[in-house]
mmCIF file of C-alpha atoms in Angstrom:
data_model
loop_
_atom_site.group_PDB
_atom_site.id
_atom_site.type_symbol
_atom_site.label_atom_id
_atom_site.label_comp_id
_atom_site.label_asym_id
_atom_site.label_seq_id
_atom_site.Cartn_x
_atom_site.Cartn_y
_atom_site.Cartn_z
ATOM 1 C CA UNK O 1 10.389 -3.583 -20.600
ATOM 2 C CA UNK O 2 9.375 -7.072 -19.211
ATOM 3 C CA UNK O 3 10.324 -8.263 -16.016
ATOM 4 C CA UNK O 4 12.937 -10.514 -16.981
ATOM 5 C CA UNK O 5 14.810 -7.768 -18.697
ATOM 6 C CA UNK O 6 14.425 -5.531 -15.745
ATOM 7 C CA UNK O 7 15.864 -7.888 -13.285
ATOM 8 C CA UNK O 8 18.564 -8.670 -15.534
ATOM 9 C CA UNK O 9 19.562 -5.052 -15.586
ATOM 10 C CA UNK O 10 19.801 -4.965 -11.678
ATOM 11 C CA UNK O 11 23.571 -4.574 -10.647
ATOM 12 C CA UNK O 12 24.649 -7.495 -8.350
ATOM 13 C CA UNK O 13 25.854 -6.206 -5.026
ATOM 14 C CA UNK O 14 27.738 -9.316 -4.362
ATOM 15 C CA UNK O 15 31.117 -10.487 -5.292
ATOM 16 C CA UNK O 16 30.166 -11.935 -8.597
ATOM 17 C CA UNK O 17 33.245 -13.986 -9.079
ATOM 18 C CA UNK O 18 32.408 -15.835 -5.754
ATOM 19 C CA UNK O 19 28.631 -16.297 -6.667
ATOM 20 C CA UNK O 20 27.229 -19.539 -7.875
ATOM 21 C CA UNK O 21 23.852 -17.994 -8.791
ATOM 22 C CA UNK O 22 22.736 -14.964 -10.811
ATOM 23 C CA UNK O 23 20.846 -12.225 -8.791
ATOM 24 C CA UNK O 24 18.340 -12.215 -11.583
ATOM 25 C CA UNK O 25 17.613 -15.917 -11.255
ATOM 26 C CA UNK O 26 16.957 -15.530 -7.496
ATOM 27 C CA UNK O 27 14.726 -12.711 -7.836
ATOM 28 C CA UNK O 28 12.644 -14.185 -10.688
ATOM 29 C CA UNK O 29 12.195 -17.668 -9.010
ATOM 30 C CA UNK O 30 11.033 -15.636 -5.853
ATOM 31 C CA UNK O 31 8.626 -13.674 -7.944
ATOM 32 C CA UNK O 32 7.266 -16.869 -9.847
ATOM 33 C CA UNK O 33 6.851 -18.531 -6.501
ATOM 34 C CA UNK O 34 4.556 -15.706 -5.160
ATOM 35 C CA UNK O 35 2.767 -15.797 -8.400
ATOM 36 C CA UNK O 36 2.065 -19.452 -8.051
ATOM 37 C CA UNK O 37 0.688 -19.843 -4.396
ATOM 38 C CA UNK O 38 4.021 -20.184 -2.676
ATOM 39 C CA UNK O 39 5.088 -18.584 0.680
ATOM 40 C CA UNK O 40 8.649 -18.942 1.792
ATOM 41 C CA UNK O 41 12.168 -19.872 0.798
ATOM 42 C CA UNK O 42 11.497 -23.516 0.702
ATOM 43 C CA UNK O 43 8.659 -23.015 -1.530
ATOM 44 C CA UNK O 44 10.991 -21.131 -3.936
ATOM 45 C CA UNK O 45 13.265 -24.242 -4.181
ATOM 46 C CA UNK O 46 10.364 -26.514 -4.659
ATOM 47 C CA UNK O 47 9.010 -24.381 -7.410
ATOM 48 C CA UNK O 48 12.241 -24.124 -9.324
ATOM 49 C CA UNK O 49 12.813 -27.906 -8.795
ATOM 50 C CA UNK O 50 9.390 -28.946 -10.077
ATOM 51 C CA UNK O 51 9.182 -26.545 -13.217
ATOM 52 C CA UNK O 52 12.598 -27.122 -14.632
ATOM 53 C CA UNK O 53 11.544 -26.426 -18.166
ATOM 54 C CA UNK O 54 9.490 -23.345 -17.334
ATOM 55 C CA UNK O 55 12.245 -21.732 -15.125
ATOM 56 C CA UNK O 56 14.881 -22.227 -17.695
ATOM 57 C CA UNK O 57 13.062 -20.304 -20.120
ATOM 58 C CA UNK O 58 13.592 -17.266 -18.016
ATOM 59 C CA UNK O 59 16.710 -18.103 -15.836
ATOM 60 C CA UNK O 60 20.299 -19.385 -16.750
ATOM 61 C CA UNK O 61 20.862 -21.226 -13.518
ATOM 62 C CA UNK O 62 24.573 -21.718 -14.195
ATOM 63 C CA UNK O 63 24.948 -24.024 -11.132
ATOM 64 C CA UNK O 64 21.440 -25.564 -10.622
ATOM 65 C CA UNK O 65 18.708 -24.401 -8.313
ATOM 66 C CA UNK O 66 19.739 -22.143 -5.477
ATOM 67 C CA UNK O 67 19.316 -23.451 -1.995
ATOM 68 C CA UNK O 68 16.927 -21.994 0.478
ATOM 69 C CA UNK O 69 19.919 -20.475 2.332
ATOM 70 C CA UNK O 70 20.934 -18.816 -0.727
ATOM 71 C CA UNK O 71 17.558 -17.274 -1.163
ATOM 72 C CA UNK O 72 17.602 -16.396 2.686
ATOM 73 C CA UNK O 73 21.038 -14.633 2.239
ATOM 74 C CA UNK O 74 20.173 -12.618 -0.822
ATOM 75 C CA UNK O 75 16.802 -11.213 0.234
ATOM 76 C CA UNK O 76 18.354 -10.529 3.574
ATOM 77 C CA UNK O 77 21.283 -8.502 2.224
ATOM 78 C CA UNK O 78 19.742 -6.935 -1.020
ATOM 79 C CA UNK O 79 19.355 -3.186 -0.503
ATOM 80 C CA UNK O 80 15.628 -2.516 -0.075
ATOM 81 C CA UNK O 81 15.861 0.315 -2.539
ATOM 82 C CA UNK O 82 16.107 -2.001 -5.433
ATOM 83 C CA UNK O 83 12.630 -3.784 -5.308
ATOM 84 C CA UNK O 84 11.123 -0.473 -3.939
ATOM 85 C CA UNK O 85 12.333 1.224 -7.087
ATOM 86 C CA UNK O 86 11.000 -1.843 -9.009
ATOM 87 C CA UNK O 87 7.467 -1.093 -7.542
ATOM 88 C CA UNK O 88 7.687 2.547 -8.331
ATOM 89 C CA UNK O 89 8.670 1.905 -11.949
ATOM 90 C CA UNK O 90 6.082 -0.758 -12.629
ATOM 91 C CA UNK O 91 3.569 1.843 -11.055
ATOM 92 C CA UNK O 92 4.929 4.475 -13.561
ATOM 93 C CA UNK O 93 4.292 2.212 -16.498
ATOM 94 C CA UNK O 94 0.626 2.005 -15.589
ATOM 95 C CA UNK O 95 0.063 5.584 -14.484
ATOM 96 C CA UNK O 96 0.658 8.340 -16.994
ATOM 97 C CA UNK O 97 1.018 10.659 -14.093
ATOM 98 C CA UNK O 98 0.059 10.799 -10.454
ATOM 99 C CA UNK O 99 -1.498 14.201 -10.986
ATOM 100 C CA UNK O 100 -5.111 14.347 -9.758
ATOM 101 C CA UNK O 101 -5.012 11.009 -8.251
ATOM 102 C CA UNK O 102 -5.699 9.944 -4.642
ATOM 103 C CA UNK O 103 -2.637 8.593 -2.975
ATOM 104 C CA UNK O 104 -3.534 6.656 0.138
ATOM 105 C CA UNK O 105 -0.666 6.209 2.703
ATOM 106 C CA UNK O 106 -0.960 3.620 5.535
ATOM 107 C CA UNK O 107 1.093 1.228 7.659
ATOM 108 C CA UNK O 108 0.635 -2.479 8.064
ATOM 109 C CA UNK O 109 2.105 -4.676 10.538
ATOM 110 C CA UNK O 110 3.787 -7.994 9.470
ATOM 111 C CA UNK O 111 2.784 -10.258 12.523
ATOM 112 C CA UNK O 112 4.778 -13.104 11.547
ATOM 113 C CA UNK O 113 8.092 -11.420 11.809
ATOM 114 C CA UNK O 114 7.676 -11.066 15.578
ATOM 115 C CA UNK O 115 4.651 -13.076 16.745
ATOM 116 C CA UNK O 116 4.928 -12.098 20.385
ATOM 117 C CA UNK O 117 4.783 -8.361 19.522
ATOM 118 C CA UNK O 118 1.617 -6.385 20.910
ATOM 119 C CA UNK O 119 0.097 -3.171 20.068
ATOM 120 C CA UNK O 120 2.198 -0.800 17.942
ATOM 121 C CA UNK O 121 5.338 -2.824 18.469
ATOM 122 C CA UNK O 122 6.817 -5.068 15.894
ATOM 123 C CA UNK O 123 7.607 -4.546 12.192
ATOM 124 C CA UNK O 124 5.589 -2.134 10.296
ATOM 125 C CA UNK O 125 5.667 -1.036 6.550
ATOM 126 C CA UNK O 126 3.995 2.160 5.396
ATOM 127 C CA UNK O 127 2.638 1.734 2.003
ATOM 128 C CA UNK O 128 1.590 4.271 -0.848
ATOM 129 C CA UNK O 129 -1.586 3.167 -2.795
ATOM 130 C CA UNK O 130 -3.179 4.805 -5.636
ATOM 131 C CA UNK O 131 -6.775 4.420 -5.034
ATOM 132 C CA UNK O 132 -8.252 4.824 -8.641
ATOM 133 C CA UNK O 133 -5.806 2.320 -10.105
ATOM 134 C CA UNK O 134 -5.507 -0.052 -7.156
ATOM 135 C CA UNK O 135 -1.662 -0.020 -7.298
ATOM 136 C CA UNK O 136 0.925 0.079 -4.724
ATOM 137 C CA UNK O 137 3.566 2.595 -5.779
ATOM 138 C CA UNK O 138 6.017 2.526 -2.835
ATOM 139 C CA UNK O 139 6.723 1.446 0.663
ATOM 140 C CA UNK O 140 8.989 2.128 3.568
ATOM 141 C CA UNK O 141 10.006 0.285 6.543
ATOM 142 C CA UNK O 142 9.144 1.974 10.046
ATOM 143 C CA UNK O 143 12.590 2.251 11.785
ATOM 144 C CA UNK O 144 12.949 0.145 15.072
ATOM 145 C CA UNK O 145 11.716 1.921 18.232
ATOM 146 C CA UNK O 146 9.704 4.614 15.920
ATOM 147 C CA UNK O 147 6.498 4.863 14.427
ATOM 148 C CA UNK O 148 4.773 5.659 11.275
ATOM 149 C CA UNK O 149 5.274 9.289 11.636
ATOM 150 C CA UNK O 150 8.921 8.931 10.870
ATOM 151 C CA UNK O 151 8.303 6.935 7.699
ATOM 152 C CA UNK O 152 5.430 8.861 6.101
ATOM 153 C CA UNK O 153 7.628 11.937 5.268
ATOM 154 C CA UNK O 154 10.107 9.720 3.809
ATOM 155 C CA UNK O 155 7.671 7.993 1.395
ATOM 156 C CA UNK O 156 6.060 11.381 0.454
ATOM 157 C CA UNK O 157 9.458 12.718 -0.339
ATOM 158 C CA UNK O 158 10.096 9.747 -2.676
ATOM 159 C CA UNK O 159 6.884 10.388 -4.743
ATOM 160 C CA UNK O 160 5.813 13.204 -7.138
ATOM 161 C CA UNK O 161 2.609 14.341 -5.548
ATOM 162 C CA UNK O 162 1.840 17.616 -7.571
ATOM 163 C CA UNK O 163 -1.892 17.915 -7.895
ATOM 164 C CA UNK O 164 -2.543 14.723 -6.161
ATOM 165 C CA UNK O 165 -4.447 14.294 -3.105
ATOM 166 C CA UNK O 166 -2.616 12.369 -0.224
ATOM 167 C CA UNK O 167 -4.943 10.842 2.296
ATOM 168 C CA UNK O 168 -3.586 9.664 5.722
ATOM 169 C CA UNK O 169 -5.090 8.192 8.707
ATOM 170 C CA UNK O 170 -4.887 9.949 12.229
ATOM 171 C CA UNK O 171 -1.151 8.851 12.833
ATOM 172 C CA UNK O 172 -0.154 11.250 10.001
ATOM 173 C CA UNK O 173 -2.333 14.193 11.101
ATOM 174 C CA UNK O 174 0.640 16.239 11.926
ATOM 175 C CA UNK O 175 1.404 19.965 11.047
ATOM 176 C CA UNK O 176 4.869 19.098 9.702
ATOM 177 C CA UNK O 177 3.213 16.592 7.393
ATOM 178 C CA UNK O 178 0.629 18.887 6.159
ATOM 179 C CA UNK O 179 3.331 21.407 5.391
ATOM 180 C CA UNK O 180 5.422 18.787 3.631
ATOM 181 C CA UNK O 181 2.667 17.857 1.249
ATOM 182 C CA UNK O 182 1.689 21.597 0.406
ATOM 183 C CA UNK O 183 5.552 22.204 -0.026
ATOM 184 C CA UNK O 184 5.409 19.494 -2.720
ATOM 185 C CA UNK O 185 2.356 21.073 -4.499
ATOM 186 C CA UNK O 186 -0.188 18.334 -3.432
ATOM 187 C CA UNK O 187 -3.241 18.402 -1.341
ATOM 188 C CA UNK O 188 -4.005 16.500 1.730
ATOM 189 C CA UNK O 189 -6.931 14.612 3.487
ATOM 190 C CA UNK O 190 -5.989 13.818 6.935
ATOM 191 C CA UNK O 191 -8.144 11.826 9.540
ATOM 192 C CA UNK O 192 -8.513 13.953 12.672
ATOM 193 C CA UNK O 193 -8.814 12.272 16.190
ATOM 194 C CA UNK O 194 -7.788 13.239 19.765
ATOM 195 C CA UNK O 195 -4.096 12.873 19.057
ATOM 196 C CA UNK O 196 -4.655 16.616 18.044
ATOM 197 C CA UNK O 197 -6.967 17.426 20.943
ATOM 198 C CA UNK O 198 -7.253 21.153 20.498
ATOM 199 C CA UNK O 199 -8.099 20.998 16.749
ATOM 200 C CA UNK O 200 -10.359 18.063 17.304
ATOM 201 C CA UNK O 201 -12.267 19.655 19.970
ATOM 202 C CA UNK O 202 -12.833 22.807 17.879
ATOM 203 C CA UNK O 203 -13.945 20.941 14.853
ATOM 204 C CA UNK O 204 -16.283 18.653 16.802
ATOM 205 C CA UNK O 205 -17.825 21.732 18.386
ATOM 206 C CA UNK O 206 -18.124 23.507 15.032
ATOM 207 C CA UNK O 207 -20.116 20.800 13.496
ATOM 208 C CA UNK O 208 -22.415 20.875 16.710
ATOM 209 C CA UNK O 209 -23.196 24.663 16.581
ATOM 210 C CA UNK O 210 -22.939 25.241 12.786
ATOM 211 C CA UNK O 211 -25.297 24.078 10.018
ATOM 212 C CA UNK O 212 -23.929 23.159 6.647
ATOM 213 C CA UNK O 213 -25.512 23.494 3.119
ATOM 214 C CA UNK O 214 -23.024 21.046 1.855
ATOM 215 C CA UNK O 215 -24.389 17.468 2.463
ATOM 216 C CA UNK O 216 -23.999 14.076 0.769
ATOM 217 C CA UNK O 217 -25.325 10.723 1.555
ATOM 218 C CA UNK O 218 -24.079 7.350 0.209
ATOM 219 C CA UNK O 219 -25.602 3.904 0.471
ATOM 220 C CA UNK O 220 -23.689 0.640 0.126
ATOM 221 C CA UNK O 221 -25.192 -2.861 -0.043
ATOM 222 C CA UNK O 222 -23.611 -6.229 0.325
ATOM 223 C CA UNK O 223 -24.957 -9.767 0.763
ATOM 224 C CA UNK O 224 -25.241 -9.227 4.620
ATOM 225 C CA UNK O 225 -24.303 -5.496 5.279
ATOM 226 C CA UNK O 226 -26.156 -2.227 4.751
ATOM 227 C CA UNK O 227 -24.187 0.846 5.253
ATOM 228 C CA UNK O 228 -25.005 4.734 4.944
ATOM 229 C CA UNK O 229 -22.377 7.392 5.045
ATOM 230 C CA UNK O 230 -23.481 11.034 5.593
ATOM 231 C CA UNK O 231 -21.026 13.683 4.811
ATOM 232 C CA UNK O 232 -21.139 17.388 6.005
ATOM 233 C CA UNK O 233 -18.398 20.114 5.209
ATOM 234 C CA UNK O 234 -17.647 23.396 6.801
ATOM 235 C CA UNK O 235 -15.038 26.083 5.807
ATOM 236 C CA UNK O 236 -12.124 26.049 8.199
ATOM 237 C CA UNK O 237 -12.074 29.952 8.460
ATOM 238 C CA UNK O 238 -15.779 29.802 9.598
ATOM 239 C CA UNK O 239 -14.754 27.629 12.573
ATOM 240 C CA UNK O 240 -11.223 28.038 13.755
ATOM 241 C CA UNK O 241 -9.457 31.176 15.260
ATOM 242 C CA UNK O 242 -6.820 32.550 12.823
ATOM 243 C CA UNK O 243 -4.054 31.587 15.306
ATOM 244 C CA UNK O 244 -5.258 27.948 15.252
ATOM 245 C CA UNK O 245 -5.869 27.861 11.460
ATOM 246 C CA UNK O 246 -2.489 29.491 10.659
ATOM 247 C CA UNK O 247 -0.458 26.625 12.059
ATOM 248 C CA UNK O 248 -1.999 24.046 9.654
ATOM 249 C CA UNK O 249 -0.539 24.771 6.314
ATOM 250 C CA UNK O 250 -3.161 25.190 3.659
ATOM 251 C CA UNK O 251 -6.148 24.048 5.791
ATOM 252 C CA UNK O 252 -9.287 24.982 4.073
ATOM 253 C CA UNK O 253 -12.238 22.533 4.686
ATOM 254 C CA UNK O 254 -13.491 20.494 7.598
ATOM 255 C CA UNK O 255 -15.359 17.188 7.055
ATOM 256 C CA UNK O 256 -17.698 15.016 9.204
ATOM 257 C CA UNK O 257 -18.654 11.552 8.206
ATOM 258 C CA UNK O 258 -21.503 9.857 9.972
ATOM 259 C CA UNK O 259 -21.696 6.118 9.217
ATOM 260 C CA UNK O 260 -24.233 3.576 10.147
ATOM 261 C CA UNK O 261 -23.726 -0.191 9.398
ATOM 262 C CA UNK O 262 -26.397 -2.845 9.518
ATOM 263 C CA UNK O 263 -24.694 -6.213 10.012
ATOM 264 C CA UNK O 264 -27.326 -8.733 10.284
ATOM 265 C CA UNK O 265 -29.191 -7.674 13.598
ATOM 266 C CA UNK O 266 -26.109 -5.488 14.827
ATOM 267 C CA UNK O 267 -26.154 -1.793 14.248
ATOM 268 C CA UNK O 268 -22.805 0.200 14.512
ATOM 269 C CA UNK O 269 -22.672 4.014 14.494
ATOM 270 C CA UNK O 270 -19.499 6.127 14.022
ATOM 271 C CA UNK O 271 -18.803 9.602 13.545
ATOM 272 C CA UNK O 272 -15.336 10.573 12.008
ATOM 273 C CA UNK O 273 -13.584 13.934 11.170
ATOM 274 C CA UNK O 274 -11.123 14.989 8.641
ATOM 275 C CA UNK O 275 -9.262 18.171 7.468
ATOM 276 C CA UNK O 276 -8.437 18.923 3.833
ATOM 277 C CA UNK O 277 -6.363 21.477 2.038
ATOM 278 C CA UNK O 278 -8.996 21.481 -0.821
ATOM 279 C CA UNK O 279 -11.869 24.069 -1.048
ATOM 280 C CA UNK O 280 -14.821 24.712 -2.915
ATOM 281 C CA UNK O 281 -15.660 21.188 -3.716
ATOM 282 C CA UNK O 282 -18.749 19.155 -3.142
ATOM 283 C CA UNK O 283 -19.732 16.937 -0.073
ATOM 284 C CA UNK O 284 -19.960 14.092 -2.684
ATOM 285 C CA UNK O 285 -16.403 14.794 -3.493
ATOM 286 C CA UNK O 286 -15.171 14.412 0.112
ATOM 287 C CA UNK O 287 -17.294 11.361 0.719
ATOM 288 C CA UNK O 288 -15.817 9.531 -2.003
ATOM 289 C CA UNK O 289 -12.339 10.516 -0.960
ATOM 290 C CA UNK O 290 -12.941 9.198 2.455
ATOM 291 C CA UNK O 291 -14.234 5.897 1.076
ATOM 292 C CA UNK O 292 -11.409 5.564 -1.459
ATOM 293 C CA UNK O 293 -8.914 5.877 1.362
ATOM 294 C CA UNK O 294 -10.110 2.480 2.842
ATOM 295 C CA UNK O 295 -9.238 0.883 -0.617
ATOM 296 C CA UNK O 296 -5.680 0.494 0.860
ATOM 297 C CA UNK O 297 -7.019 -1.627 3.734
ATOM 298 C CA UNK O 298 -9.560 -3.685 1.522
ATOM 299 C CA UNK O 299 -7.652 -4.039 -1.522
ATOM 300 C CA UNK O 300 -4.026 -4.116 -0.456
ATOM 301 C CA UNK O 301 -3.554 -5.084 3.105
ATOM 302 C CA UNK O 302 -6.370 -7.647 3.043
ATOM 303 C CA UNK O 303 -5.021 -9.406 -0.007
ATOM 304 C CA UNK O 304 -1.528 -9.308 1.446
ATOM 305 C CA UNK O 305 -2.997 -11.040 4.492
ATOM 306 C CA UNK O 306 -5.564 -13.329 3.114
ATOM 307 C CA UNK O 307 -4.383 -13.986 -0.548
ATOM 308 C CA UNK O 308 -0.652 -14.188 0.060
ATOM 309 C CA UNK O 309 -0.679 -15.004 3.878
ATOM 310 C CA UNK O 310 1.866 -12.269 4.561
ATOM 311 C CA UNK O 311 1.374 -12.472 8.519
ATOM 312 C CA UNK O 312 2.588 -16.071 8.340
ATOM 313 C CA UNK O 313 5.913 -14.998 7.056
ATOM 314 C CA UNK O 314 8.694 -15.680 9.571
ATOM 315 C CA UNK O 315 11.489 -14.096 7.555
ATOM 316 C CA UNK O 316 13.231 -11.600 9.755
ATOM 317 C CA UNK O 317 16.914 -11.363 9.149
ATOM 318 C CA UNK O 318 18.372 -8.298 7.618
ATOM 319 C CA UNK O 319 16.266 -6.654 4.952
ATOM 320 C CA UNK O 320 14.332 -10.047 4.149
ATOM 321 C CA UNK O 321 10.828 -8.967 5.644
ATOM 322 C CA UNK O 322 10.741 -5.570 3.488
ATOM 323 C CA UNK O 323 12.094 -7.268 0.320
ATOM 324 C CA UNK O 324 9.736 -10.176 0.438
ATOM 325 C CA UNK O 325 6.869 -7.630 1.002
ATOM 326 C CA UNK O 326 7.868 -5.738 -2.029
ATOM 327 C CA UNK O 327 7.902 -8.862 -4.065
ATOM 328 C CA UNK O 328 4.514 -9.875 -2.744
ATOM 329 C CA UNK O 329 3.046 -6.574 -3.766
ATOM 330 C CA UNK O 330 4.665 -6.806 -7.229
ATOM 331 C CA UNK O 331 3.010 -10.218 -7.672
ATOM 332 C CA UNK O 332 -0.316 -8.872 -6.643
ATOM 333 C CA UNK O 333 -0.064 -6.125 -9.227
ATOM 334 C CA UNK O 334 0.581 -8.834 -11.880
ATOM 335 C CA UNK O 335 -2.244 -10.901 -10.786
ATOM 336 C CA UNK O 336 -4.615 -8.169 -10.725
ATOM 337 C CA UNK O 337 -3.543 -7.203 -14.229
ATOM 338 C CA UNK O 338 -4.711 -10.528 -15.504
ATOM 339 C CA UNK O 339 -8.136 -10.259 -16.997
ATOM 340 C CA UNK O 340 -10.285 -13.144 -16.328
ATOM 341 C CA UNK O 341 -13.360 -13.915 -13.983
ATOM 342 C CA UNK O 342 -11.234 -15.813 -11.275
ATOM 343 C CA UNK O 343 -10.583 -14.490 -7.987
ATOM 344 C CA UNK O 344 -7.056 -13.390 -7.083
ATOM 345 C CA UNK O 345 -6.679 -16.495 -4.938
ATOM 346 C CA UNK O 346 -7.916 -18.755 -7.672
ATOM 347 C CA UNK O 347 -5.314 -17.052 -10.000
ATOM 348 C CA UNK O 348 -2.545 -17.965 -7.973
ATOM 349 C CA UNK O 349 -3.736 -21.502 -7.682
ATOM 350 C CA UNK O 350 -4.114 -21.804 -11.371
ATOM 351 C CA UNK O 351 -0.630 -20.418 -12.073
ATOM 352 C CA UNK O 352 0.651 -23.182 -9.610
ATOM 353 C CA UNK O 353 -1.101 -25.830 -11.782
ATOM 354 C CA UNK O 354 -0.768 -24.335 -15.215
ATOM 355 C CA UNK O 355 2.634 -22.940 -16.186
ATOM 356 C CA UNK O 356 1.010 -21.650 -19.597
ATOM 357 C CA UNK O 357 -1.379 -19.386 -17.357
ATOM 358 C CA UNK O 358 1.637 -18.358 -15.244
ATOM 359 C CA UNK O 359 3.510 -17.445 -18.454
ATOM 360 C CA UNK O 360 0.474 -15.291 -19.523
ATOM 361 C CA UNK O 361 0.526 -13.428 -16.337
ATOM 362 C CA UNK O 362 4.213 -12.650 -16.720
ATOM 363 C CA UNK O 363 3.902 -11.661 -20.515
ATOM 364 C CA UNK O 364 0.888 -9.498 -19.955
ATOM 365 C CA UNK O 365 2.750 -7.306 -17.439
ATOM 366 C CA UNK O 366 5.156 -4.518 -18.408
ATOM 367 C CA UNK O 367 7.594 -2.913 -15.950
ATOM 368 C CA UNK O 368 8.601 0.374 -17.413
#
């Protein structure tokens, strides 16, 4: 099913007899705007007004182009489950199954919603990202006066993670989250830091006093950077006492990653630790998993910030921030799906200048 048909099937939450504009028209114009380098409600109006022939190929516009206030009201009031479901459905159209995939879960702050917020305050959205396919398959807003720990179980419960590996940073290294992943027949890779002080100290000590036959080293080169990542693994049962091991559901393997980055004349060294429910696998495998987790930062969050300028978005009323974030992620998937040699930023620019190219992006993408 194409996106035009998908959006047309969404039930309008408003009193239809009192609405001048179709919900599907509003959603489609918003999506077209993000595909063609737009950022906000005013850009949505400008896009529709300046591409009338193109827009009318997909939209009915019974009362002309909606105003920016109309876009604001609709995206502020639309239940977030609608566009979140669209993200998941589009993901299912590309993925046969999540089985044996790495699902990375991480939060991102939208700075423009509350520019004065500092540290962990402000609006955070937790995203689920399939590393192998570079695909966002779900999101969940972190509740006010809360943190990512409350949103992570909700997004895990919304996914079928059987036989998948769920990787989460140190915020998600919690006994309850490990138990939930195991209960849903998945596996976990959790970053371990001092927020789990007792386990962290035991693991650090274990790698200091025990040798490991399982070792892997990776090298990565770029124009101005050289990085090495050395991975060692130990069996959890060989390091932890039974009473400490038993409180972590399914814990089998401890991982140490020593990285060294050479950036021009600067050398940065870091040692990180992870715990996993998988066992009997190579250090190469875990080294790749750790590297794969950073894809959510480099290939999702970075593009949202740089390519889509998400942090400049000031929409904060109602559900607008979460809905617009979902629409940007959908646009990102569609642009990534386009097969040419242009960067993602250039693809958006070309779509703004050339409606035939924009039409190709839309027609080449299937939602379900």
